[in-house]
mmCIF file of C-alpha atoms in Angstrom:
data_model
loop_
_atom_site.group_PDB
_atom_site.id
_atom_site.type_symbol
_atom_site.label_atom_id
_atom_site.label_comp_id
_atom_site.label_asym_id
_atom_site.label_seq_id
_atom_site.Cartn_x
_atom_site.Cartn_y
_atom_site.Cartn_z
ATOM 1 C CA MET Y 3 -8.019 5.353 0.121
ATOM 2 C CA ASN Y 4 -10.562 7.584 -1.662
ATOM 3 C CA LEU Y 5 -9.116 10.373 -3.790
ATOM 4 C CA HIS Y 6 -11.634 10.861 -6.601
ATOM 5 C CA GLY Y 7 -14.957 9.701 -5.238
ATOM 6 C CA LYS Y 8 -14.347 5.987 -5.896
ATOM 7 C CA ASP Y 9 -12.966 3.685 -3.264
ATOM 8 C CA ILE Y 10 -10.356 1.074 -4.093
ATOM 9 C CA LYS Y 11 -10.768 -2.607 -3.251
ATOM 10 C CA ILE Y 12 -8.317 -5.499 -3.611
ATOM 11 C CA PHE Y 13 -9.666 -9.013 -4.098
ATOM 12 C CA THR Y 14 -7.991 -12.336 -4.777
ATOM 13 C CA ALA Y 15 -8.892 -15.855 -5.830
ATOM 14 C CA ASN Y 16 -6.854 -18.914 -4.810
ATOM 15 C CA SER Y 17 -3.657 -18.997 -6.899
ATOM 16 C CA ASN Y 18 -1.474 -16.633 -4.857
ATOM 17 C CA LYS Y 19 -3.149 -15.239 -1.752
ATOM 18 C CA GLN Y 20 0.169 -14.245 -0.174
ATOM 19 C CA ILE Y 21 1.131 -11.688 -2.820
ATOM 20 C CA ALA Y 22 -2.441 -10.316 -2.762
ATOM 21 C CA THR Y 23 -2.217 -9.880 1.011
ATOM 22 C CA ASP Y 24 1.182 -8.217 0.578
ATOM 23 C CA ILE Y 25 -0.194 -5.819 -2.036
ATOM 24 C CA ALA Y 26 -3.159 -4.863 0.158
ATOM 25 C CA LYS Y 27 -0.893 -4.372 3.186
ATOM 26 C CA ASN Y 28 1.415 -2.048 1.228
ATOM 27 C CA LEU Y 29 -1.626 0.000 0.234
ATOM 28 C CA GLY Y 30 -2.857 0.162 3.825
ATOM 29 C CA LEU Y 31 -5.895 -1.954 2.976
ATOM 30 C CA THR Y 32 -7.324 -5.347 3.845
ATOM 31 C CA LEU Y 33 -8.342 -7.872 1.211
ATOM 32 C CA GLY Y 34 -11.936 -7.691 0.058
ATOM 33 C CA ASP Y 35 -14.332 -10.257 1.475
ATOM 34 C CA SER Y 36 -14.881 -12.957 -1.131
ATOM 35 C CA GLU Y 37 -14.902 -16.715 -1.433
ATOM 36 C CA VAL Y 38 -13.906 -18.893 -4.381
ATOM 37 C CA VAL Y 39 -14.738 -22.590 -4.024
ATOM 38 C CA THR Y 40 -14.777 -25.628 -6.303
ATOM 39 C CA PHE Y 41 -17.724 -27.993 -6.347
ATOM 40 C CA SER Y 42 -17.249 -31.766 -6.437
ATOM 41 C CA ASP Y 43 -17.827 -31.806 -10.197
ATOM 42 C CA GLY Y 44 -15.065 -29.237 -10.755
ATOM 43 C CA GLU Y 45 -17.259 -26.185 -11.306
ATOM 44 C CA ILE Y 46 -16.123 -22.942 -9.665
ATOM 45 C CA SER Y 47 -18.359 -20.777 -7.489
ATOM 46 C CA VAL Y 48 -17.566 -17.174 -6.547
ATOM 47 C CA SER Y 49 -19.225 -15.219 -3.732
ATOM 48 C CA ILE Y 50 -18.514 -11.491 -3.304
ATOM 49 C CA LYS Y 51 -19.519 -10.702 0.270
ATOM 50 C CA GLU Y 52 -19.358 -6.925 0.226
ATOM 51 C CA SER Y 53 -20.645 -4.165 -2.035
ATOM 52 C CA VAL Y 54 -18.400 -3.066 -4.911
ATOM 53 C CA ARG Y 55 -20.895 -0.721 -6.572
ATOM 54 C CA GLY Y 56 -18.957 2.253 -7.919
ATOM 55 C CA SER Y 57 -15.661 0.900 -6.568
ATOM 56 C CA GLU Y 58 -12.400 0.544 -8.450
ATOM 57 C CA VAL Y 59 -11.639 -3.169 -8.112
ATOM 58 C CA PHE Y 60 -8.277 -4.896 -8.514
ATOM 59 C CA VAL Y 61 -8.412 -8.699 -8.810
ATOM 60 C CA VAL Y 62 -5.076 -10.372 -8.010
ATOM 61 C CA GLN Y 63 -4.662 -13.798 -9.613
ATOM 62 C CA SER Y 64 -1.660 -15.493 -11.211
ATOM 63 C CA THR Y 65 -2.704 -17.962 -13.896
ATOM 64 C CA SER Y 66 -0.193 -20.515 -12.637
ATOM 65 C CA GLN Y 67 -0.658 -24.264 -12.329
ATOM 66 C CA PRO Y 68 -3.289 -25.600 -12.438
ATOM 67 C CA VAL Y 69 -3.432 -22.965 -15.165
ATOM 68 C CA ASN Y 70 -6.902 -23.612 -16.557
ATOM 69 C CA HIS Y 71 -8.520 -23.739 -13.104
ATOM 70 C CA HIS Y 72 -6.920 -20.486 -11.970
ATOM 71 C CA LEU Y 73 -7.783 -18.811 -15.270
ATOM 72 C CA MET Y 74 -11.449 -19.765 -14.829
ATOM 73 C CA GLU Y 75 -11.390 -18.417 -11.251
ATOM 74 C CA LEU Y 76 -10.149 -15.092 -12.629
ATOM 75 C CA LEU Y 77 -12.722 -14.948 -15.420
ATOM 76 C CA ILE Y 78 -15.633 -15.752 -13.099
ATOM 77 C CA MET Y 79 -14.479 -13.193 -10.506
ATOM 78 C CA ILE Y 80 -14.239 -10.492 -13.168
ATOM 79 C CA ASP Y 81 -17.739 -11.364 -14.377
ATOM 80 C CA ALA Y 82 -19.060 -11.195 -10.816
ATOM 81 C CA PHE Y 83 -17.600 -7.716 -10.275
ATOM 82 C CA LYS Y 84 -18.917 -6.501 -13.622
ATOM 83 C CA ARG Y 85 -22.434 -7.665 -12.735
ATOM 84 C CA ALA Y 86 -22.068 -6.069 -9.272
ATOM 85 C CA SER Y 87 -21.557 -2.627 -10.908
ATOM 86 C CA ALA Y 88 -17.866 -2.072 -10.087
ATOM 87 C CA SER Y 89 -16.791 1.160 -11.810
ATOM 88 C CA GLN Y 90 -13.528 -0.283 -13.147
ATOM 89 C CA ILE Y 91 -11.988 -3.743 -12.961
ATOM 90 C CA THR Y 92 -8.243 -4.287 -13.236
ATOM 91 C CA ALA Y 93 -6.964 -7.843 -13.560
ATOM 92 C CA VAL Y 94 -3.656 -7.970 -11.670
ATOM 93 C CA ILE Y 95 -1.890 -11.029 -13.128
ATOM 94 C CA PRO Y 96 1.616 -11.331 -11.633
ATOM 95 C CA TYR Y 97 2.263 -14.393 -13.824
ATOM 96 C CA PHE Y 98 0.411 -14.641 -17.147
ATOM 97 C CA GLY Y 99 -0.075 -18.280 -18.192
ATOM 98 C CA TYR Y 100 -0.126 -19.338 -21.871
ATOM 99 C CA ALA Y 101 2.382 -16.562 -22.635
ATOM 100 C CA ARG Y 102 4.691 -19.023 -24.391
ATOM 101 C CA GLN Y 103 2.010 -19.786 -26.971
ATOM 102 C CA ASP Y 104 2.283 -16.373 -28.577
ATOM 103 C CA ARG Y 105 2.785 -17.317 -32.258
ATOM 104 C CA LYS Y 106 2.361 -20.116 -34.781
ATOM 105 C CA THR Y 107 5.503 -22.240 -34.919
ATOM 106 C CA LYS Y 108 4.023 -24.785 -37.331
ATOM 107 C CA ALA Y 109 0.924 -25.216 -39.459
ATOM 108 C CA ARG Y 110 -2.447 -25.184 -37.674
ATOM 109 C CA ASP Y 111 -1.017 -24.051 -34.303
ATOM 110 C CA PRO Y 112 -3.319 -21.976 -32.078
ATOM 111 C CA ILE Y 113 -2.188 -18.658 -30.658
ATOM 112 C CA SER Y 114 -3.417 -19.398 -27.150
ATOM 113 C CA ALA Y 115 -2.036 -16.205 -25.574
ATOM 114 C CA LYS Y 116 -4.310 -14.152 -27.846
ATOM 115 C CA LEU Y 117 -7.285 -16.365 -26.966
ATOM 116 C CA VAL Y 118 -6.666 -15.863 -23.234
ATOM 117 C CA ALA Y 119 -6.370 -12.099 -23.778
ATOM 118 C CA ASP Y 120 -9.744 -12.124 -25.545
ATOM 119 C CA LEU Y 121 -11.339 -14.184 -22.765
ATOM 120 C CA ILE Y 122 -10.172 -11.787 -20.049
ATOM 121 C CA THR Y 123 -11.423 -8.809 -22.036
ATOM 122 C CA ALA Y 124 -14.765 -10.474 -22.789
ATOM 123 C CA ALA Y 125 -15.213 -11.304 -19.102
ATOM 124 C CA GLY Y 126 -15.263 -7.577 -18.368
ATOM 125 C CA ALA Y 127 -11.739 -6.478 -17.383
ATOM 126 C CA ASP Y 128 -11.017 -2.803 -18.090
ATOM 127 C CA ARG Y 129 -7.237 -2.965 -17.581
ATOM 128 C CA ILE Y 130 -4.442 -5.498 -17.112
ATOM 129 C CA LEU Y 131 -1.475 -5.204 -14.760
ATOM 130 C CA THR Y 132 1.162 -7.913 -15.171
ATOM 131 C CA MET Y 133 4.899 -8.546 -14.883
ATOM 132 C CA ASP Y 134 7.491 -9.883 -17.321
ATOM 133 C CA LEU Y 135 5.430 -11.396 -20.096
ATOM 134 C CA HIS Y 136 7.414 -14.152 -21.781
ATOM 135 C CA ALA Y 137 6.903 -12.309 -25.077
ATOM 136 C CA PRO Y 138 6.434 -8.522 -24.751
ATOM 137 C CA GLN Y 139 4.381 -8.406 -27.957
ATOM 138 C CA ILE Y 140 1.523 -10.068 -26.038
ATOM 139 C CA GLN Y 141 0.721 -6.536 -24.856
ATOM 140 C CA GLY Y 142 -0.677 -5.998 -28.362
ATOM 141 C CA PHE Y 143 -3.079 -8.937 -27.971
ATOM 142 C CA PHE Y 144 -5.217 -6.853 -25.598
ATOM 143 C CA ASN Y 145 -7.654 -4.173 -26.751
ATOM 144 C CA ILE Y 146 -7.659 -2.655 -23.273
ATOM 145 C CA PRO Y 147 -4.826 -0.827 -21.458
ATOM 146 C CA LEU Y 148 -2.038 -3.064 -20.169
ATOM 147 C CA ASP Y 149 0.702 -2.029 -17.747
ATOM 148 C CA HIS Y 150 3.749 -4.268 -18.039
ATOM 149 C CA LEU Y 151 6.006 -4.251 -14.975
ATOM 150 C CA LEU Y 152 9.573 -5.574 -14.973
ATOM 151 C CA GLY Y 153 11.140 -7.937 -12.453
ATOM 152 C CA VAL Y 154 14.708 -6.912 -13.279
ATOM 153 C CA PRO Y 155 14.746 -3.770 -11.050
ATOM 154 C CA ILE Y 156 13.771 -5.872 -7.992
ATOM 155 C CA LEU Y 157 16.375 -8.530 -8.757
ATOM 156 C CA VAL Y 158 19.111 -5.981 -9.497
ATOM 157 C CA VAL Y 159 18.600 -4.245 -6.143
ATOM 158 C CA HIS Y 160 18.997 -7.622 -4.402
ATOM 159 C CA PHE Y 161 22.291 -8.338 -6.161
ATOM 160 C CA MET Y 162 23.574 -4.775 -5.726
ATOM 161 C CA GLU Y 163 23.108 -5.102 -1.970
ATOM 162 C CA ARG Y 164 24.783 -8.499 -1.966
ATOM 163 C CA LEU Y 165 27.737 -7.630 -4.195
ATOM 164 C CA ALA Y 166 28.241 -4.079 -2.890
ATOM 165 C CA GLU Y 167 31.401 -2.818 -4.615
ATOM 166 C CA ASN Y 168 32.905 -6.267 -5.146
ATOM 167 C CA LYS Y 169 31.850 -6.715 -8.786
ATOM 168 C CA GLU Y 170 35.201 -7.129 -10.549
ATOM 169 C CA ASP Y 171 34.737 -10.856 -11.232
ATOM 170 C CA VAL Y 172 30.957 -10.804 -11.813
ATOM 171 C CA ILE Y 173 29.382 -11.432 -15.217
ATOM 172 C CA VAL Y 174 25.741 -11.745 -16.278
ATOM 173 C CA VAL Y 175 24.865 -14.611 -18.631
ATOM 174 C CA SER Y 176 21.767 -15.181 -20.738
ATOM 175 C CA PRO Y 177 20.866 -18.901 -20.749
ATOM 176 C CA ASP Y 178 19.643 -18.684 -24.361
ATOM 177 C CA LEU Y 179 19.344 -16.232 -27.229
ATOM 178 C CA GLY Y 180 15.717 -15.417 -26.373
ATOM 179 C CA SER Y 181 16.683 -13.883 -23.025
ATOM 180 C CA VAL Y 182 19.506 -11.649 -24.301
ATOM 181 C CA THR Y 183 17.564 -8.368 -24.083
ATOM 182 C CA ARG Y 184 16.552 -9.058 -20.473
ATOM 183 C CA ALA Y 185 20.092 -10.133 -19.509
ATOM 184 C CA ARG Y 186 21.604 -7.080 -21.228
ATOM 185 C CA ASN Y 187 19.265 -4.805 -19.275
ATOM 186 C CA PHE Y 188 20.240 -6.605 -16.059
ATOM 187 C CA ALA Y 189 23.986 -6.357 -16.833
ATOM 188 C CA SER Y 190 23.670 -2.673 -17.724
ATOM 189 C CA ARG Y 191 21.944 -1.851 -14.439
ATOM 190 C CA LEU Y 192 24.484 -3.882 -12.468
ATOM 191 C CA ASP Y 193 27.333 -2.398 -14.580
ATOM 192 C CA VAL Y 194 28.984 -5.756 -15.343
ATOM 193 C CA PRO Y 195 29.792 -7.593 -18.625
ATOM 194 C CA LEU Y 196 27.411 -9.884 -20.528
ATOM 195 C CA ALA Y 197 27.825 -13.368 -22.007
ATOM 196 C CA ILE Y 198 25.406 -15.697 -23.806
ATOM 197 C CA VAL Y 199 24.826 -19.448 -23.824
ATOM 198 C CA ASP Y 200 23.998 -20.674 -27.327
ATOM 199 C CA LYS Y 201 21.911 -23.845 -27.279
ATOM 200 C CA ARG Y 202 19.998 -26.037 -29.677
ATOM 201 C CA ARG Y 203 16.645 -27.338 -28.480
ATOM 202 C CA GLN Y 204 15.992 -30.915 -29.583
ATOM 203 C CA ARG Y 205 12.346 -31.137 -28.448
ATOM 204 C CA ALA Y 206 10.034 -29.517 -25.888
ATOM 205 C CA ASN Y 207 11.604 -29.122 -22.428
ATOM 206 C CA VAL Y 208 14.881 -30.713 -23.620
ATOM 207 C CA SER Y 209 17.869 -28.609 -24.652
ATOM 208 C CA GLU Y 210 21.478 -29.197 -25.622
ATOM 209 C CA VAL Y 211 24.100 -26.589 -24.799
ATOM 210 C CA MET Y 212 26.364 -25.893 -27.771
ATOM 211 C CA ASN Y 213 28.592 -22.891 -27.065
ATOM 212 C CA ILE Y 214 29.331 -19.988 -24.691
ATOM 213 C CA ILE Y 215 29.690 -16.564 -26.276
ATOM 214 C CA GLY Y 216 31.909 -14.540 -23.943
ATOM 215 C CA ASP Y 217 34.594 -15.173 -21.335
ATOM 216 C CA VAL Y 218 33.292 -16.553 -18.032
ATOM 217 C CA ARG Y 219 36.509 -18.195 -16.812
ATOM 218 C CA ASP Y 220 37.125 -17.616 -13.079
ATOM 219 C CA LYS Y 221 34.030 -15.391 -12.944
ATOM 220 C CA ARG Y 222 31.032 -15.357 -10.617
ATOM 221 C CA VAL Y 223 28.140 -15.849 -13.013
ATOM 222 C CA ILE Y 224 24.556 -14.596 -12.648
ATOM 223 C CA LEU Y 225 22.188 -16.431 -15.010
ATOM 224 C CA VAL Y 226 19.146 -14.258 -15.825
ATOM 225 C CA ASP Y 227 15.850 -15.517 -17.262
ATOM 226 C CA ASP Y 228 12.162 -14.563 -17.148
ATOM 227 C CA MET Y 229 10.934 -17.920 -15.835
ATOM 228 C CA ILE Y 230 12.141 -21.284 -14.625
ATOM 229 C CA ASP Y 231 9.822 -24.094 -15.683
ATOM 230 C CA THR Y 232 11.393 -27.572 -15.689
ATOM 231 C CA ALA Y 233 14.844 -25.977 -15.093
ATOM 232 C CA GLY Y 234 16.398 -28.014 -17.930
ATOM 233 C CA THR Y 235 17.714 -25.014 -19.852
ATOM 234 C CA LEU Y 236 18.955 -23.352 -16.675
ATOM 235 C CA CYS Y 237 20.794 -26.374 -15.273
ATOM 236 C CA ASN Y 238 22.323 -27.310 -18.638
ATOM 237 C CA ALA Y 239 23.531 -23.736 -19.078
ATOM 238 C CA ALA Y 240 25.020 -23.694 -15.564
ATOM 239 C CA LYS Y 241 26.791 -27.012 -16.197
ATOM 240 C CA ALA Y 242 28.311 -25.720 -19.434
ATOM 241 C CA ILE Y 243 29.358 -22.460 -17.794
ATOM 242 C CA MET Y 244 31.234 -24.374 -15.108
ATOM 243 C CA GLU Y 245 32.644 -27.262 -17.160
ATOM 244 C CA ILE Y 246 33.272 -25.589 -20.516
ATOM 245 C CA GLY Y 247 33.588 -21.958 -19.510
ATOM 246 C CA GLY Y 248 35.507 -22.515 -16.278
ATOM 247 C CA ALA Y 249 33.418 -20.187 -14.120
ATOM 248 C CA LYS Y 250 34.023 -19.916 -10.390
ATOM 249 C CA GLU Y 251 30.363 -20.193 -9.336
ATOM 250 C CA VAL Y 252 26.860 -19.823 -10.802
ATOM 251 C CA THR Y 253 23.826 -18.072 -9.304
ATOM 252 C CA ALA Y 254 20.535 -17.950 -11.185
ATOM 253 C CA CYS Y 255 17.623 -15.542 -11.002
ATOM 254 C CA ALA Y 256 14.231 -15.271 -12.675
ATOM 255 C CA THR Y 257 10.945 -13.451 -12.222
ATOM 256 C CA HIS Y 258 8.633 -16.462 -12.346
ATOM 257 C CA GLY Y 259 9.268 -19.778 -10.595
ATOM 258 C CA VAL Y 260 6.965 -22.181 -12.439
ATOM 259 C CA LEU Y 261 9.061 -25.108 -11.131
ATOM 260 C CA SER Y 262 7.095 -27.881 -12.814
ATOM 261 C CA GLY Y 263 7.986 -31.545 -13.203
ATOM 262 C CA PRO Y 264 11.592 -32.366 -12.201
ATOM 263 C CA ALA Y 265 12.599 -28.709 -11.654
ATOM 264 C CA ILE Y 266 13.352 -28.901 -7.916
ATOM 265 C CA GLU Y 267 15.296 -32.161 -8.236
ATOM 266 C CA ARG Y 268 17.335 -30.733 -11.112
ATOM 267 C CA ILE Y 269 18.138 -27.548 -9.199
ATOM 268 C CA GLU Y 270 19.178 -29.517 -6.111
ATOM 269 C CA GLN Y 271 21.507 -31.724 -8.139
ATOM 270 C CA SER Y 272 22.898 -28.902 -10.289
ATOM 271 C CA VAL Y 273 26.058 -26.831 -9.883
ATOM 272 C CA ILE Y 274 23.915 -23.734 -9.243
ATOM 273 C CA LYS Y 275 24.739 -22.183 -5.878
ATOM 274 C CA GLU Y 276 21.450 -20.279 -5.455
ATOM 275 C CA VAL Y 277 18.252 -19.528 -7.387
ATOM 276 C CA VAL Y 278 16.590 -16.158 -6.722
ATOM 277 C CA LEU Y 279 12.904 -15.831 -7.668
ATOM 278 C CA LEU Y 280 10.081 -13.362 -7.205
ATOM 279 C CA ASP Y 281 6.851 -14.463 -5.539
ATOM 280 C CA THR Y 282 4.676 -13.923 -8.638
ATOM 281 C CA ILE Y 283 3.881 -17.639 -8.350
ATOM 282 C CA ALA Y 284 3.274 -19.215 -4.962
ATOM 283 C CA VAL Y 285 5.969 -21.831 -4.243
ATOM 284 C CA PRO Y 286 4.560 -24.765 -2.202
ATOM 285 C CA LYS Y 287 6.375 -25.614 1.031
ATOM 286 C CA GLU Y 288 7.553 -28.947 -0.356
ATOM 287 C CA LYS Y 289 9.419 -27.070 -3.111
ATOM 288 C CA GLN Y 290 11.072 -24.483 -0.859
ATOM 289 C CA ILE Y 291 14.585 -25.937 -0.815
ATOM 290 C CA ASP Y 292 17.661 -24.257 0.664
ATOM 291 C CA LYS Y 293 18.890 -23.167 -2.764
ATOM 292 C CA LEU Y 294 15.777 -21.025 -3.340
ATOM 293 C CA THR Y 295 15.569 -17.372 -2.296
ATOM 294 C CA ILE Y 296 12.178 -15.696 -2.762
ATOM 295 C CA LEU Y 297 11.907 -11.901 -3.116
ATOM 296 C CA HIS Y 298 8.666 -9.940 -2.745
ATOM 297 C CA ALA Y 299 7.070 -8.297 -5.785
ATOM 298 C CA GLY Y 300 4.068 -7.070 -3.771
ATOM 299 C CA PRO Y 301 5.451 -3.582 -3.027
ATOM 300 C CA VAL Y 302 6.014 -2.896 -6.743
ATOM 301 C CA PHE Y 303 2.515 -4.077 -7.647
ATOM 302 C CA ALA Y 304 1.096 -1.967 -4.805
ATOM 303 C CA GLU Y 305 2.892 1.142 -6.084
ATOM 304 C CA ALA Y 306 1.639 0.440 -9.625
ATOM 305 C CA ILE Y 307 -1.938 0.028 -8.365
ATOM 306 C CA ALA Y 308 -1.695 3.303 -6.423
ATOM 307 C CA ARG Y 309 -0.443 5.084 -9.547
ATOM 308 C CA ILE Y 310 -3.198 3.620 -11.727
ATOM 309 C CA TYR Y 311 -5.835 4.604 -9.161
ATOM 310 C CA GLN Y 312 -4.452 8.128 -8.849
ATOM 311 C CA GLY Y 313 -4.059 8.591 -12.617
ATOM 312 C CA ARG Y 314 -0.267 8.865 -12.447
ATOM 313 C CA PRO Y 315 2.255 7.221 -14.819
ATOM 314 C CA VAL Y 316 3.532 3.733 -14.056
ATOM 315 C CA SER Y 317 6.733 4.109 -16.128
ATOM 316 C CA PRO Y 318 8.876 5.457 -13.220
ATOM 317 C CA LEU Y 319 8.703 1.960 -11.709
ATOM 318 C CA PHE Y 320 10.830 0.633 -14.574
ATOM 319 C CA SER Y 321 13.937 2.444 -13.362
#
């Protein structure tokens, strides 16, 4: 692809090679030739094995676990491309780590999301392309352009195809108050009602379900969130929806499957019928249980990259 004198090249580090391959394939390209290795002392080495002088480079790397290692891979790759005279470098970050540390919740807290934004900018990135930031205001942490894609349109299409016209007993539920806007958007697109689970968090990664706002009795529930980390909130919400609310069944969906700690065990033992995720984070084979359904976000990222390269708006992808 070469529309304005600059060729386009897609590179990836090690966090999520599958989505990078998918993006390149949808653009009719092959991945750029590079190698990212870790020395025995933990230091990272990057080798770019083809010329990128004057090229528009897109580096695909989710900053998923191990977060710090994958973040350093991204920073070093960006630096390598900058020093190799790439004309423009876009960091394509399907999942942006540290996004939950976006504000001070108590005295002397860091704002780590802002620090990471500064590091990526200082490394030499000219633009950011990401999906479903945990806190949308993180867009303002960057002093370079940021395109913020949404996972909801991909998930809604999946459920529209599955439900067809049989939506009379379907309701969308937000697992907590922080996800209400996302769940409302999802419910509006699917044209079904909305309910909310009100919970009180006792400490980090532990939550207690208190109340269900809305009628879910005898309904097929779709729980909507931006990410599933330890799955505590999700599974507690599903349990309350079934036991307190009297729902018929519960399906969950989210953009990012962090799936850390006891997440898989909790999902397997929960009342949740199915969990639908996007492949913004690579799910290891040992975590790919029958209850998980993985959808591809690569085509949306590929379309966004094509629009950025061609100087066209990205906003039509939101609808």
